[in-house]
Short mmCIF file of C-alpha atoms in Angstrom, two decimals:
data_model
loop_
_atom_site.label_atom_id
_atom_site.label_comp_id
_atom_site.label_asym_id
_atom_site.label_seq_id
_atom_site.Cartn_x
_atom_site.Cartn_y
_atom_site.Cartn_z
CA UNK A 1 -9.91 -20.14 -69.41
CA UNK A 2 -7.53 -19.51 -66.73
CA UNK A 3 -5.02 -16.29 -66.13
CA UNK A 4 -3.58 -14.56 -62.85
CA UNK A 5 -6.42 -12.13 -62.44
CA UNK A 6 -9.46 -15.40 -63.23
CA UNK A 7 -10.81 -15.80 -66.46
CA UNK A 8 -10.83 -15.35 -69.66
CA UNK A 9 -12.52 -16.69 -72.86
CA UNK A 10 -11.62 -17.46 -76.87
CA UNK A 11 -13.99 -16.07 -79.61
CA UNK A 12 -13.27 -16.30 -82.71
CA UNK A 13 -9.25 -16.76 -81.75
CA UNK A 14 -9.51 -13.52 -80.36
CA UNK A 15 -9.06 -13.29 -76.66
CA UNK A 16 -11.27 -11.50 -73.85
CA UNK A 17 -10.83 -10.51 -70.18
CA UNK A 18 -13.84 -11.65 -67.99
CA UNK A 19 -14.03 -8.29 -66.05
CA UNK A 20 -17.37 -8.89 -64.61
CA UNK A 21 -16.38 -8.12 -61.14
CA UNK A 22 -17.80 -7.12 -57.58
CA UNK A 23 -17.84 -2.95 -57.83
CA UNK A 24 -18.81 -2.49 -54.40
CA UNK A 25 -16.82 0.14 -52.52
CA UNK A 26 -15.06 0.92 -49.27
CA UNK A 27 -15.75 4.95 -49.11
CA UNK A 28 -15.08 7.58 -46.56
CA UNK A 29 -18.97 8.37 -45.89
CA UNK A 30 -19.33 4.83 -46.34
CA UNK A 31 -22.99 5.61 -48.54
CA UNK A 32 -22.36 2.43 -50.14
CA UNK A 33 -22.00 0.63 -47.06
CA UNK A 34 -18.67 -0.49 -46.64
CA UNK A 35 -17.15 2.51 -44.31
CA UNK A 36 -13.34 2.85 -44.67
CA UNK A 37 -12.22 1.96 -40.95
CA UNK A 38 -9.03 0.59 -39.99
CA UNK A 39 -8.16 -2.47 -39.48
CA UNK A 40 -11.38 -4.20 -40.95
CA UNK A 41 -9.96 -5.11 -44.06
CA UNK A 42 -8.06 -7.65 -45.90
CA UNK A 43 -6.25 -6.84 -48.73
CA UNK A 44 -5.25 -10.60 -50.96
CA UNK A 45 -2.85 -10.28 -53.21
CA UNK A 46 -0.60 -12.60 -54.74
CA UNK A 47 3.79 -11.46 -55.98
CA UNK A 48 2.60 -13.17 -59.32
CA UNK A 49 -0.10 -11.51 -60.81
CA UNK A 50 -0.24 -7.16 -61.64
CA UNK A 51 -2.93 -6.88 -61.62
CA UNK A 52 -2.74 -7.65 -57.70
CA UNK A 53 1.29 -5.96 -58.01
CA UNK A 54 -1.03 -2.65 -58.20
CA UNK A 55 -2.83 -3.16 -55.23
CA UNK A 56 0.59 -3.69 -53.27
CA UNK A 57 2.13 -1.32 -54.97
CA UNK A 58 -0.46 1.88 -53.81
CA UNK A 59 -0.63 0.47 -49.66
CA UNK A 60 2.88 0.60 -49.36
CA UNK A 61 2.92 3.91 -51.10
CA UNK A 62 0.51 5.49 -49.07
CA UNK A 63 1.65 3.67 -45.67
CA UNK A 64 -1.43 2.10 -45.19
CA UNK A 65 0.06 -1.39 -43.89
CA UNK A 66 -1.62 -0.18 -40.65
CA UNK A 67 -4.43 -0.09 -41.40
CA UNK A 68 -5.77 -2.44 -44.36
CA UNK A 69 -3.64 -6.13 -43.46
CA UNK A 70 -2.85 -8.13 -46.23
CA UNK A 71 -2.78 -11.73 -47.25
CA UNK A 72 -0.86 -13.43 -49.54
CA UNK A 73 -1.21 -16.09 -52.19
CA UNK A 74 1.24 -18.10 -53.37
CA UNK A 75 1.95 -18.47 -56.60
CA UNK A 76 -0.27 -20.93 -58.60
CA UNK A 77 -4.01 -21.45 -58.59
CA UNK A 78 -5.85 -24.07 -59.62
CA UNK A 79 -9.31 -23.74 -61.65
CA UNK A 80 -11.42 -23.04 -58.27
CA UNK A 81 -9.31 -20.35 -56.44
CA UNK A 82 -5.85 -19.26 -55.26
CA UNK A 83 -4.92 -20.51 -52.56
CA UNK A 84 -3.01 -19.63 -49.38
CA UNK A 85 -0.45 -23.10 -49.60
CA UNK A 86 2.66 -20.21 -48.90
CA UNK A 87 0.94 -19.41 -44.97
CA UNK A 88 1.91 -22.03 -41.47
CA UNK A 89 -1.15 -25.11 -42.60
CA UNK A 90 -2.46 -23.68 -45.86
CA UNK A 91 -4.45 -21.55 -44.30
CA UNK A 92 -4.60 -17.63 -43.95
CA UNK A 93 -3.76 -16.80 -40.68
CA UNK A 94 -6.19 -13.74 -40.37
CA UNK A 95 -9.41 -15.50 -42.47
CA UNK A 96 -8.72 -18.71 -41.66
CA UNK A 97 -9.34 -20.08 -44.53
CA UNK A 98 -7.37 -21.89 -47.39
CA UNK A 99 -9.22 -20.31 -50.22
CA UNK A 100 -9.83 -17.63 -51.48
CA UNK A 101 -13.06 -19.10 -53.14
CA UNK A 102 -14.47 -19.34 -49.62
CA UNK A 103 -14.21 -15.71 -48.66
CA UNK A 104 -16.34 -15.40 -52.09
CA UNK A 105 -19.08 -17.80 -50.83
CA UNK A 106 -19.26 -16.55 -48.00
CA UNK A 107 -21.32 -13.55 -49.62
CA UNK A 108 -22.65 -14.82 -52.38
CA UNK A 109 -22.85 -18.67 -51.63
CA UNK A 110 -23.55 -19.83 -56.43
CA UNK A 111 -20.76 -17.82 -56.70
CA UNK A 112 -19.34 -19.29 -60.73
CA UNK A 113 -17.02 -15.64 -61.74
CA UNK A 114 -13.25 -15.85 -61.22
CA UNK A 115 -12.28 -16.27 -57.52
CA UNK A 116 -10.14 -12.71 -58.60
CA UNK A 117 -6.73 -10.60 -56.97
CA UNK A 118 -7.35 -8.29 -55.67
CA UNK A 119 -9.67 -9.34 -53.92
CA UNK A 120 -10.55 -6.95 -50.28
CA UNK A 121 -11.82 -8.80 -48.02
CA UNK A 122 -14.29 -7.60 -44.40
CA UNK A 123 -12.89 -9.62 -41.33
CA UNK A 124 -15.53 -9.52 -39.28
CA UNK A 125 -17.46 -11.39 -41.15
CA UNK A 126 -15.38 -13.24 -43.54
CA UNK A 127 -16.82 -11.90 -47.05
CA UNK A 128 -16.10 -10.85 -50.61
CA UNK A 129 -16.12 -6.90 -51.07
CA UNK A 130 -14.84 -6.37 -53.38
CA UNK A 131 -12.34 -7.85 -56.70
CA UNK A 132 -12.62 -4.21 -59.28
CA UNK A 133 -9.13 -4.09 -59.37
CA UNK A 134 -9.25 -0.54 -61.69
CA UNK A 135 -11.66 0.96 -58.44
CA UNK A 136 -9.38 -0.33 -55.47
CA UNK A 137 -6.58 1.67 -55.73
CA UNK A 138 -8.53 4.52 -56.88
CA UNK A 139 -10.52 4.45 -54.00
CA UNK A 140 -6.80 4.09 -51.69
CA UNK A 141 -5.58 6.86 -52.72
CA UNK A 142 -9.00 8.93 -52.11
CA UNK A 143 -11.44 7.39 -49.85
CA UNK A 144 -8.07 6.21 -47.29
CA UNK A 145 -6.80 10.00 -47.00
CA UNK A 146 -7.90 9.49 -42.79
CA UNK A 147 -4.80 7.46 -42.90
CA UNK A 148 -2.76 8.45 -45.74
CA UNK A 149 1.52 8.30 -43.99
CA UNK A 150 3.39 11.34 -43.06
CA UNK A 151 4.52 12.55 -47.07
CA UNK A 152 2.59 9.83 -49.31
CA UNK A 153 1.89 11.08 -52.84
CA UNK A 154 -1.68 12.18 -54.81
CA UNK A 155 -1.23 9.05 -56.81
CA UNK A 156 -4.44 10.89 -58.75
CA UNK A 157 -4.22 14.16 -58.17
CA UNK A 158 -7.68 15.59 -59.04
CA UNK A 159 -6.68 18.34 -62.01
CA UNK A 160 -4.40 15.45 -64.52
CA UNK A 161 -7.59 13.37 -63.87
CA UNK A 162 -8.93 13.76 -67.00
CA UNK A 163 -5.17 13.59 -69.28
CA UNK A 164 -5.05 10.61 -66.47
CA UNK A 165 -7.95 7.85 -66.77
CA UNK A 166 -7.31 8.38 -70.82
CA UNK A 167 -3.60 7.35 -70.40
CA UNK A 168 -5.27 4.17 -67.93
CA UNK A 169 -7.14 3.41 -69.63
CA UNK A 170 -5.09 3.24 -73.23
CA UNK A 171 -2.23 1.66 -71.53
CA UNK A 172 -4.82 -1.18 -69.72
CA UNK A 173 -7.04 -1.98 -73.49
CA UNK A 174 -2.76 -2.12 -75.16
CA UNK A 175 -0.63 -2.54 -72.91
CA UNK A 176 -1.60 -4.73 -69.75
CA UNK A 177 -4.53 -6.17 -71.72
CA UNK A 178 -2.89 -6.54 -74.18
CA UNK A 179 -0.10 -9.37 -73.77
CA UNK A 180 -2.31 -11.07 -73.19
CA UNK A 181 -4.27 -11.04 -76.23
CA UNK A 182 -1.16 -11.47 -77.81
CA UNK A 183 -0.47 -14.52 -75.64
CA UNK A 184 -3.57 -16.46 -75.36
CA UNK A 185 -4.63 -15.53 -79.50
CA UNK A 186 -6.37 -18.90 -80.37
CA UNK A 187 -5.29 -17.81 -84.38
CA UNK A 188 -2.66 -17.00 -86.09
CA UNK A 189 -4.48 -13.32 -87.48
CA UNK A 190 -6.46 -13.13 -84.05
CA UNK A 191 -2.47 -12.28 -82.74
CA UNK A 192 -0.99 -10.89 -85.12
CA UNK A 193 -3.32 -7.96 -84.71
CA UNK A 194 -3.35 -7.88 -80.55
CA UNK A 195 1.29 -8.28 -81.71
CA UNK A 196 0.47 -5.25 -84.09
CA UNK A 197 -1.62 -3.16 -81.24
CA UNK A 198 0.82 -4.18 -78.91
CA UNK A 199 3.58 -2.48 -79.63
CA UNK A 200 1.59 0.60 -81.02
CA UNK A 201 1.55 1.20 -77.89
CA UNK A 202 5.16 0.63 -77.10
CA UNK A 203 6.18 2.60 -79.54
CA UNK A 204 3.83 5.40 -77.94
CA UNK A 205 4.98 5.39 -74.44
CA UNK A 206 8.44 4.77 -75.76
CA UNK A 207 7.99 8.28 -77.78
CA UNK A 208 6.13 9.74 -73.93
CA UNK A 209 8.37 8.94 -71.96
CA UNK A 210 12.11 10.36 -73.90
CA UNK A 211 11.08 14.02 -73.14
CA UNK A 212 9.53 13.55 -69.09
CA UNK A 213 10.46 11.18 -66.63
CA UNK A 214 7.01 9.38 -65.21
CA UNK A 215 3.87 9.15 -67.92
CA UNK A 216 2.10 12.93 -66.01
CA UNK A 217 5.29 14.30 -65.90
CA UNK A 218 7.47 15.04 -62.78
CA UNK A 219 6.14 12.72 -60.21
CA UNK A 220 5.06 10.09 -60.23
CA UNK A 221 1.24 8.31 -59.99
CA UNK A 222 -1.27 5.85 -60.36
CA UNK A 223 -0.36 5.57 -63.67
CA UNK A 224 3.12 4.74 -63.20
CA UNK A 225 2.09 2.26 -60.88
CA UNK A 226 -0.25 0.47 -63.78
CA UNK A 227 2.15 0.34 -66.58
CA UNK A 228 5.44 -0.73 -64.56
CA UNK A 229 3.74 -4.73 -63.57
CA UNK A 230 2.79 -5.25 -66.73
CA UNK A 231 6.57 -3.99 -67.55
CA UNK A 232 8.49 -5.48 -65.19
CA UNK A 233 7.81 -8.74 -65.81
CA UNK A 234 7.95 -8.44 -69.93
CA UNK A 235 11.31 -9.69 -70.36
CA UNK A 236 10.30 -12.32 -67.41
CA UNK A 237 7.24 -13.69 -69.05
CA UNK A 238 5.17 -11.68 -71.40
CA UNK A 239 8.48 -12.07 -74.26
CA UNK A 240 9.24 -15.62 -74.92
CA UNK A 241 6.08 -16.92 -72.44
CA UNK A 242 3.85 -14.22 -74.70
CA UNK A 243 5.34 -14.20 -78.13
CA UNK A 244 5.70 -10.64 -77.46
CA UNK A 245 8.97 -10.26 -79.17
CA UNK A 246 9.44 -7.78 -81.17
CA UNK A 247 11.72 -6.72 -78.49
CA UNK A 248 12.83 -7.20 -75.52
CA UNK A 249 12.74 -4.57 -72.05
CA UNK A 250 16.30 -4.06 -72.98
CA UNK A 251 15.74 -3.27 -76.38
CA UNK A 252 13.47 -0.52 -76.56
CA UNK A 253 15.73 2.08 -74.34
CA UNK A 254 13.53 4.48 -73.13
CA UNK A 255 11.31 1.69 -71.78
CA UNK A 256 13.70 -0.10 -69.97
CA UNK A 257 15.63 3.30 -68.14
CA UNK A 258 12.16 4.26 -67.05
CA UNK A 259 10.97 1.19 -65.88
CA UNK A 260 14.63 0.86 -64.04
CA UNK A 261 14.06 4.25 -61.97
CA UNK A 262 10.92 2.74 -60.70
CA UNK A 263 12.06 -0.50 -59.65
CA UNK A 264 14.89 1.23 -57.65
CA UNK A 265 12.55 4.10 -56.02
CA UNK A 266 10.60 2.82 -52.62
CA UNK A 267 7.47 0.93 -53.17
CA UNK A 268 8.17 -0.27 -56.45
CA UNK A 269 10.98 -2.52 -56.72
CA UNK A 270 11.20 -3.63 -53.18
CA UNK A 271 7.19 -5.77 -54.01
CA UNK A 272 8.63 -8.11 -56.86
CA UNK A 273 9.42 -11.38 -56.72
CA UNK A 274 10.30 -12.66 -59.65
CA UNK A 275 11.14 -16.20 -59.02
CA UNK A 276 7.23 -16.50 -58.24
CA UNK A 277 6.49 -14.30 -61.62
CA UNK A 278 7.41 -17.25 -63.71
CA UNK A 279 6.33 -19.80 -61.45
CA UNK A 280 2.47 -18.70 -61.57
CA UNK A 281 3.00 -18.42 -65.49
CA UNK A 282 4.44 -20.99 -66.67
CA UNK A 283 2.94 -23.59 -64.52
CA UNK A 284 -0.25 -22.16 -64.07
CA UNK A 285 -1.14 -21.76 -68.00
CA UNK A 286 -0.31 -25.82 -68.93
CA UNK A 287 -2.93 -25.21 -72.61
CA UNK A 288 0.79 -22.76 -73.17
CA UNK A 289 3.35 -24.36 -71.64
CA UNK A 290 2.21 -28.00 -70.95
CA UNK A 291 4.89 -29.26 -69.95
CA UNK A 292 4.99 -26.57 -66.99
CA UNK A 293 9.17 -26.55 -67.33
CA UNK A 294 9.84 -23.05 -65.32
CA UNK A 295 12.46 -21.00 -67.44
CA UNK A 296 15.98 -19.82 -65.96
CA UNK A 297 16.18 -17.09 -66.86
CA UNK A 298 17.03 -14.35 -68.17
CA UNK A 299 19.43 -12.25 -65.93
CA UNK A 300 18.12 -9.82 -63.59
CA UNK A 301 20.76 -8.85 -61.78
CA UNK A 302 20.55 -5.76 -64.94
CA UNK A 303 17.31 -3.70 -63.17
CA UNK A 304 19.36 -2.61 -60.03
CA UNK A 305 22.30 -0.90 -62.74
CA UNK A 306 21.98 3.55 -63.17
CA UNK A 307 19.11 4.59 -65.24
CA UNK A 308 20.33 8.01 -66.10
CA UNK A 309 16.62 9.49 -66.03
CA UNK A 310 17.51 12.21 -63.14
CA UNK A 311 18.67 13.49 -65.76
CA UNK A 312 14.81 14.93 -67.17
CA UNK A 313 14.66 16.47 -63.88
CA UNK A 314 11.00 15.74 -61.57
CA UNK A 315 11.37 13.85 -57.91
CA UNK A 316 9.39 10.63 -57.95
CA UNK A 317 7.18 12.12 -54.77
CA UNK A 318 7.53 15.77 -54.92
CA UNK A 319 7.56 17.27 -52.08
CA UNK A 320 7.13 13.88 -50.85
CA UNK A 321 8.64 11.06 -49.48
CA UNK A 322 9.28 7.86 -50.11
CA UNK A 323 8.03 5.41 -48.22
CA UNK A 324 9.58 3.71 -45.14
CA UNK A 325 10.68 0.24 -44.87
CA UNK A 326 8.77 -2.86 -45.97
CA UNK A 327 6.52 -4.19 -42.96
CA UNK A 328 7.79 -6.98 -40.99
CA UNK A 329 6.40 -10.43 -42.99
CA UNK A 330 5.91 -8.54 -46.56
CA UNK A 331 9.65 -8.10 -47.40
CA UNK A 332 10.16 -10.32 -50.97
CA UNK A 333 12.95 -13.33 -49.85
CA UNK A 334 16.48 -11.33 -51.09
CA UNK A 335 17.24 -14.78 -53.29
CA UNK A 336 13.86 -13.96 -54.88
CA UNK A 337 14.77 -10.30 -55.91
CA UNK A 338 17.56 -8.72 -59.02
CA UNK A 339 20.22 -10.75 -59.43
CA UNK A 340 18.68 -14.19 -57.71
CA UNK A 341 18.49 -17.44 -58.19
CA UNK A 342 15.47 -18.94 -56.42
CA UNK A 343 13.48 -20.24 -58.58
CA UNK A 344 10.51 -21.14 -55.94
#
């Protein structure tokens, strides 16, 4: 079964994500063979994918655009691979590839696991380095500090890491992956259990965020990035397509205000392409949506309405500063953002 981060499987009706990733790391000391080096690596993403969206946001918040280039796949893929169909001639202009799969096969000729985004590719050899999305963004925060912009936030503060790791693990299992367990459930019982777990976690988050502006307190961290990329897709995709329909996000007052607060923070909402998100899920998941018809709604103009979260105090970047304008060529088309009407 194909999903937006590669592949998964259903056993006994219950969906499990294939999490067998390439776990190489790019580190400041280069101890694993991949040293931090500006201009050497290319981050390959797709705007549709929540796991890749994390890396897009973190790269932007930290100001790493000049150090790590970014390649963009289109919103759909087939069983083999994500493709560069948004680029002229359907080829990534830096790697020269039509398919992300080519970077995996260049290093592992018999590679037979999921071809997933985000992926970091070594430009000189055109070989995959890693597609370990969980570690990747933490390394952008901790190993790439020499290339962070002035005023960049500390997204993985050392003093908070133990608690953060617990929060992020629960967010991953119960929310980020929880929506998929609902959507791909192969039996009523598996769906019912997945649904209960998801909304138990969302209720926990609603409570946690009632008295504090962000998941870890007064400033944004990686934990917020990870939760945001699921919540921003909730009403557009998961509520209907994945049957996560106890409530819409817009009907959960605290989480709706929290997600709008983040959406309106530079680096978050300006990475979101609603038509690409919808096209991906409703076209690629043909087993769930055999007609591949893409819904016209929901209206996204409400993402820009006041959220009122400033009253809780705190500041998204603490003593730092927001990122500057989007890099040239990385802007989301105007009609693909809040209130946009374009489908694709």
